[in-house]
C-alpha atoms as one frame of an Amber mdcrd trajectory, in Angstrom:
protein
  88.653  78.136  83.155  86.216  76.111  85.149  84.478  78.043  87.896  86.665
  80.395  89.947  84.106  80.088  92.702  81.867  82.792  94.009  84.376  85.409
  95.133  83.417  87.422  98.180  85.020  90.815  98.477  83.923  91.353 102.081
  87.350  90.675 103.605  89.383  92.630 100.998  87.027  95.618 101.198  87.148
  95.657 105.011  90.939  95.551 104.741  90.962  98.416 102.215  88.757 100.546
 104.468  90.985  99.732 107.438  94.146 101.099 105.811  92.216 104.092 104.465
  91.343 104.985 108.064  95.018 105.175 109.089  95.785 108.803 110.005  99.127
 110.447 109.200 100.971 113.653 110.018 103.932 115.357 108.382 107.244 114.700
 110.137 108.095 118.318 110.947 111.836 117.922 111.753 112.416 116.080 108.469
 110.527 118.712 106.473 112.613 121.458 108.104 115.855 119.690 107.098 114.504
 119.149 103.573 113.684 122.851 103.177 117.200 123.779 104.273 118.677 121.267
 101.835 116.431 122.670  99.116 117.684 126.198  99.765 121.288 124.977  99.749
 120.728 122.917  96.544 121.934 119.745  98.265 121.005 116.304  96.876 120.762
 113.342  99.264 119.553 109.937  98.091 116.095 110.225  96.525 116.007 113.941
  97.449 117.282 115.610  94.268 118.101 119.297  93.969 120.842 119.196  91.340
 121.504 122.016  88.894 121.507 121.270  85.143 124.843 120.350  83.594 126.403
 123.000  81.349 126.447 122.343  77.616 129.848 121.457  76.112 131.833 124.244
  74.473 130.831 124.715  70.841 133.737 125.043  68.373 134.050 128.648  67.240
 134.047 129.438  64.412 131.860 126.422  63.546 132.696 126.614  59.840 136.374
 126.004  60.487 135.898 123.111  62.911 136.958 119.645  61.781 134.410 116.889
  61.244 135.739 115.127  64.348 135.302 118.273  66.504 131.754 118.777  65.234
 130.829 115.141  65.860 132.312 115.225  69.368 130.372 118.397  70.206 127.071
 116.990  68.906 127.440 113.722  70.819 128.415 115.564  74.006 125.451 117.930
  73.691 122.980 115.060  73.229 124.329 113.305  76.359 124.083 116.482  78.459
 120.560 117.273  77.207 119.412 113.735  77.991 120.876 113.908  81.498 119.325
 117.330  82.102 115.921 116.108  80.933 116.094 113.282  83.492 117.354 115.739
  86.095 114.277 117.908  85.652 112.094 114.848  86.270 114.003 113.874  89.416
 114.036 117.429  90.741 110.315 117.710  90.011 109.508 114.640  92.122 111.414
 116.103  95.069 109.905 119.574  94.632 106.367 118.167  94.389 106.872 115.968
  97.470 108.111 118.962  99.486 105.260 121.124  98.174 102.606 118.610  99.295
 104.277 118.164 102.697 104.228 121.944 103.210 100.524 122.001 102.352  99.746
 119.455 105.075 102.389 120.305 107.670  99.890 121.857 110.099  97.158 119.247
 109.694  96.463 117.181 112.801  95.674 114.207 110.567  95.204 113.323 106.905
  94.472 110.098 105.069  95.374 108.291 101.842  92.979 106.652  99.378  94.065
 103.185  98.241  93.129 100.822  95.417  93.664  97.170  94.457  95.577  95.873
  91.475  94.327  92.746  89.693  96.011  90.461  92.276  94.691  92.200  95.376
  97.822  94.187  96.185  97.159  97.716  97.384  98.613 100.954  96.061  98.017
 104.543  97.224  96.232 106.774  94.713  98.183 109.836  95.889 101.401 110.565
  94.006 104.818 111.604  95.357 104.012 111.838  99.092 102.609 108.473 100.168
 103.504 105.464 102.376 104.904 103.544  99.375 106.969 106.444  98.055 110.705
 107.024  97.989 112.899 106.902 101.069 112.497 110.685 101.334 108.699 110.569
 100.965 108.343 107.848 103.587 110.541 109.759 106.041 108.099 112.690 105.843
 105.210 110.602 107.199 104.530 109.675 110.810 101.447 108.328 112.530  98.924
 110.909 113.722  98.773 108.851 116.927 101.618 108.213 119.338 102.503 105.239
 121.477 105.058 104.459 124.213 108.520 104.398 122.645 110.058 100.924 122.555
 113.856 101.073 122.694 114.472  97.706 121.027 112.371  98.434 117.952 113.402
 102.056 117.525 117.013 100.828 117.641 116.051  98.187 115.076 114.771 100.965
 112.757 117.961 103.002 113.216 120.237 100.049 112.409 118.103  98.730 109.534
 117.902 102.068 107.713 121.631 102.572 108.258 122.331  99.393 106.289 122.236
  96.457 108.694 119.062  94.940 107.263 120.577  91.455 106.979 122.207  91.332
 110.401 120.693  89.551 113.392 118.524  91.471 115.838 121.274  91.333 118.459
 123.914  92.630 116.019 121.680  95.588 115.185 121.192  96.367 118.893 124.945
  96.117 119.479 125.648  98.525 116.604 123.205 101.097 118.002 124.694 100.807
 121.507 128.170 101.405 120.040 126.972 104.340 117.899 125.094 106.529 120.393
 127.353 109.544 119.781 126.879 109.225 116.009 123.092 108.968 116.420 122.977
 111.939 118.787 125.152 114.059 116.482 122.988 113.307 113.447 119.752 113.933
 115.352 120.790 117.231 116.941 122.632 118.785 114.003 121.542 117.173 110.718
 122.973 119.857 108.420 126.555 119.683 109.679 126.475 115.852 109.726 125.144
 115.349 106.192 128.384 113.617 105.202 127.612 111.007 107.885 123.950 110.191
 107.316 123.788 110.601 103.543 125.806 107.359 103.266 123.091 105.288 104.942
 121.110 102.779 102.880 117.954 104.836 103.468 119.383 108.204 104.553 116.148
 110.117 105.182 114.482 107.337 107.141 117.756 106.891 109.036 117.702 110.584
 109.946 114.080 110.300 111.091 114.934 107.249 113.213 117.956 108.984 114.769
 115.852 112.028 115.726 113.249 109.814 117.386 115.745 107.546 119.132 117.724
 110.513 120.469 114.591 112.215 121.799 113.327 109.064 123.508 116.471 107.318
 124.742 119.535 109.606 124.619 118.382 113.156 125.360 115.219 111.745 126.965
 112.999 114.724 126.094 109.931 112.511 125.573 108.768 108.958 126.132 106.375
 108.567 123.182 106.927 108.033 119.469 104.922 108.497 116.259 107.575 106.937
 114.030 106.520 103.936 111.947 109.035 101.074 112.242 109.298  98.803 109.203
 109.961  95.062 109.028 109.554  92.693 106.111 109.400  89.033 105.183 112.430
  86.836 104.513 112.134  86.183 100.768 108.318  86.135 100.819 108.031  84.321
  97.479 109.897  81.314  98.835 107.911  81.507 102.068 104.657  81.011 100.166
 106.044  78.287  97.887 107.483  76.368 100.838 104.146  76.592 102.673 102.176
  75.565  99.561 104.273  72.384  99.222 104.761  71.748 102.976 108.537  71.772
 102.450 109.980  72.117 105.960 113.586  72.404 104.807 112.789  75.355 102.530
 110.471  76.822 105.190 113.296  76.826 107.739 115.615  78.615 105.312 113.157
  81.501 104.948 112.178  81.603 108.628 108.666  80.177 108.252 109.443  77.088
 110.362 111.277  77.776 113.648 115.055  77.294 113.877 117.548  77.888 116.737
 118.813  81.024 114.935 117.736  82.969 111.804 118.441  80.973 108.648 119.876
  82.246 105.371 118.724  80.674 102.094 121.211  82.683 100.023 124.207  81.441
 101.989 122.876  77.863 102.076 122.597  77.778  98.278 126.130  79.179  97.950
 127.501  76.468 100.231 125.563  73.753  98.364 127.013  74.925  95.037 130.648
  74.722  96.144 131.022  70.899  96.011 129.949  71.022  92.343 132.906  73.246
  91.411 136.706  72.800  91.509 138.198  73.793  94.856 140.092  76.748  93.386
 136.817  78.530  92.544 134.930  77.849  95.774 136.049  81.001  97.682 134.260
  83.097  95.038 130.906  81.387  95.644 129.473  83.690  98.300 126.098  84.637
  99.669 126.306  87.917  97.769 126.834  86.064  94.468 123.817  83.769  94.862
 121.459  86.248  96.558 119.895  87.749  93.451 119.404  84.368  91.800 117.640
  82.899  94.855 115.635  86.058  95.508 114.282  86.166  91.936 113.571  82.427
  91.812 109.825  82.713  92.550 109.382  85.594  90.113 109.997  84.044  86.716
 113.769  83.520  86.943 115.086  81.598  83.933 118.433  79.898  83.462 119.417
  82.706  81.098 118.643  85.437  83.654 120.398  83.403  86.371 123.451  83.299
  84.117 123.346  87.094  83.717 123.046  87.707  87.468 125.934  85.368  88.241
 128.129  86.917  85.573 127.422  90.418  86.913 128.251  89.331  90.462 131.661
  87.850  89.676 134.863  89.900  89.989 136.906  90.635  86.887 139.400  87.952
  85.952 137.576  85.322  88.004 138.399  82.434  85.653 135.282  80.383  86.466
 133.683  78.757  83.393 130.265  80.407  83.420 128.432  77.304  82.201 129.866
  75.300  85.105 128.853  78.004  87.592 125.270  78.167  86.269 125.036  74.389
  86.407 126.353  74.316  89.988 124.034  77.053  91.309 120.873  76.908  89.201
 120.706  73.289  88.072 122.190  71.501  91.100 122.322  73.573  94.313 118.915
  75.269  94.157 116.879  72.062  93.508 118.845  70.361  96.311 118.197  73.126
  98.828 114.700  74.193  97.716 112.977  71.141  96.209 109.422  72.193  97.089
 109.551  75.727  95.639 111.299  74.507  92.471 108.775  71.721  91.858 105.854
  74.024  92.626 107.172  76.678  90.264 107.392  74.243  87.351 104.029  72.611
  88.054 102.112  75.910  88.453 103.397  77.093  85.078 102.478  73.767  83.499
  98.954  73.840  84.998  98.265  77.439  83.933  99.592  76.813  80.426  97.357
  73.728  80.102  94.224  75.561  81.294  94.893  78.636  79.156  95.411  76.616
  75.991  92.603  74.127  76.674  89.876  76.673  77.445  91.045  79.603  75.323
  89.946  81.936  78.121  91.799  83.901  80.826  92.856  81.921  83.894  90.776
  82.908  86.930  90.825  81.949  90.600  90.063  83.443  93.996  92.761  84.096
  96.568  92.467  82.749 100.142  90.838  86.060 101.174  88.188  85.798  98.448
  89.744  88.286  96.019  89.062  87.366  92.339  92.280  87.155  90.298  92.209
  87.019  86.488  95.368  86.317  84.465  94.580  87.906  81.121  97.241  88.783
  78.550  96.401  89.331  74.880  98.188  89.484  71.542  97.080  92.769  69.996
  97.694  93.836  66.395 100.310  96.592  66.450 101.617  99.291  64.163 105.039
 100.945  64.212 105.087 104.752  64.299 108.199 106.859  63.723 108.319 110.113
  65.686 110.754 112.372  67.535 111.397 113.040  71.213 113.873 115.692  72.363
 115.195 115.907  68.840 115.868 112.171  68.539 113.988 109.769  66.271 112.216
 106.978  68.115 109.907 104.135  67.094 106.692 103.435  69.005 104.508 100.338
  68.837 100.860 101.346  68.936  98.362  98.575  69.725  94.790  98.303  68.547
  93.115  97.188  71.797  90.083  94.997  71.327  89.944  92.625  74.275  86.911
  90.801  72.935  88.568  89.430  69.814  92.329  89.523  70.504  93.767  86.032
  71.133  95.313  85.111  74.478  99.062  85.437  74.923  99.571  82.016  76.532
 103.308  82.522  76.882 102.954  85.702  78.972 100.164  84.218  81.073 102.349
  81.179  81.801 105.514  83.168  82.576 103.606  85.472  84.928 101.628  82.706
  86.618 103.984  81.996  89.546 104.748  85.613  90.551 101.086  86.574  90.144
  99.970  83.624  92.276 102.521  84.544  94.966 101.533  88.223  94.925  97.852
  87.302  95.241  98.586  85.048  98.236 100.819  87.704  99.803  98.003  90.220
  99.371  95.464  87.743 100.788  97.640  87.317 103.888  97.445  91.069 104.539
  93.687  91.139 103.809  93.085  88.423 106.405  95.535  89.825 108.945  94.434
  93.455 108.924  90.761  93.476 107.921  89.773  94.696 111.387  93.053  96.275
 112.556  92.720  99.296 114.807  96.331 100.445 115.162  98.499 102.655 112.897
  99.945 100.627 110.040 101.528 101.171 106.625 102.112  98.479 104.003 104.535
  98.121 101.107 103.734  94.688  99.644 105.567  92.302 102.013 106.802  95.078
 104.334 104.801  96.261 107.364 105.378  99.486 109.289 103.807 100.213 112.658
 104.544 102.041 115.915 107.526 100.721 117.872 105.253  99.671 120.739 103.190
  97.529 118.329 105.943  95.751 116.376 106.238  92.678 118.593 102.597  91.695
 118.619 102.104  92.716 114.955 104.848  90.209 114.070 103.144  87.530 116.149
  99.804  88.312 114.537 101.042  88.092 110.934 102.754  84.763 111.712  99.592
  83.395 113.286  97.478  84.392 110.266 100.057  82.891 107.889  99.899  79.595
 109.772  96.098  79.670 109.862  95.901  80.411 106.141  98.146  77.460 105.300
  96.415  74.997 107.617  94.277  74.410 104.540  95.725  72.776 101.441  95.952
  76.013  99.476  97.676  74.452  96.474  94.950  71.814  96.211  92.282  74.487
  96.595  93.865  76.575  93.820  94.210  73.544  91.505  90.588  72.587  92.118
  89.464  76.025  90.940  91.429  75.542  87.726  90.072  72.023  87.288  93.458
  70.279  87.324  94.806  67.621  89.706  97.874  68.429  91.836 100.922  66.434
  90.840 101.734  64.401  94.014 105.467  64.844  93.298 105.081  68.565  94.026
 104.076  68.041  97.665 107.128  67.518  99.871 105.001  67.062 103.031 107.786
  67.345 105.574
């Protein structure tokens, strides 16, 4: 690599210290419900309290059993033992999360230590109970500080965790207004309404939201809230690629550029693919079918993986020639709808591959917040080892790690270049936005959670910082660090 610049960690470190100062409490009503579910051996979502499966009946006497009976018993026993071994792991995670919550249930405030990964993303160092944990773990955490309850955003949290995450804001409000009795019933008697709330997309966070919403706006027992309301980006990978290439059309589809109503890139791609297929197949080309392909586009999606996702999304007996479908969606519709992101994806991989091969050294650059990013993958000499686990023979590949002499794995560096670049820019956005934040906040990559009274202006703030960050030619800045010129065809400039 040429010179990655002189990275300054001042902004990232201030950001890290900011989120380490965020104070939490245990959500007491949720912990009480969890303890009752634990006693009753009830499993709900990521909260697992299942009993081990019984072993199959062994033929008796064994000596007189047929070969087929013996084989069937052995296979059945292996399957049950494997499932029970996984069950112990799942139950352990739940038990440990509950145990930690009980330890801290009376604390007025506690804090989490955080660390960076090599791209600048942050992860909590605490296991099980943390702001990036399971749905159950996240439901157990509330802010140690309260704020005035905001009806609109608490309703948003209720509807989103129920399963309306892709509906418009107004549709979510309408659903909550039509479901007040359901919300009240769940909040006031969680145990007898388990059959209702366990079907939510995020059942434990839905329960927590119902309890808060009922207290603040149905039963009206308080006017303040400590609940953290979550909102996330619309396909953040495409947001960054559209901003990097100044592609207004793509930016509108992922709600970076303003539009009269929220746009939908998944549906737009589905509609663009239909003219490339015979009319008889067009009703099958839906938003749901194309969603996974479009969503994974910035993260190393290949034509082969696109083919797999499309095949999995089709109903049985569909009759669509798969090659024609892949061509219509991946080869034709996506480049038509998202020209900037597609061109940027190809060019970034080409640039990283060129630099990696030309220099023979890891590819390094600094993110817009000054965080140093190093793309370093190696080819290590390996040795196969045969061993046993749970009575089954397995083969392990053991590597001899010597990072000073092992050659670079150019293929892996190239394949990971686009997602790693996007993740570093996503992380930089949060570094810049929250380096001096003084309100409760929790972060899960491109998802932000804050008090209901703070959601509106937090949204405005993150948008403002995004726009400020991309006022500069970030793609040109990145290319200059690598010592390569930007291909002018990549910039859409609309």
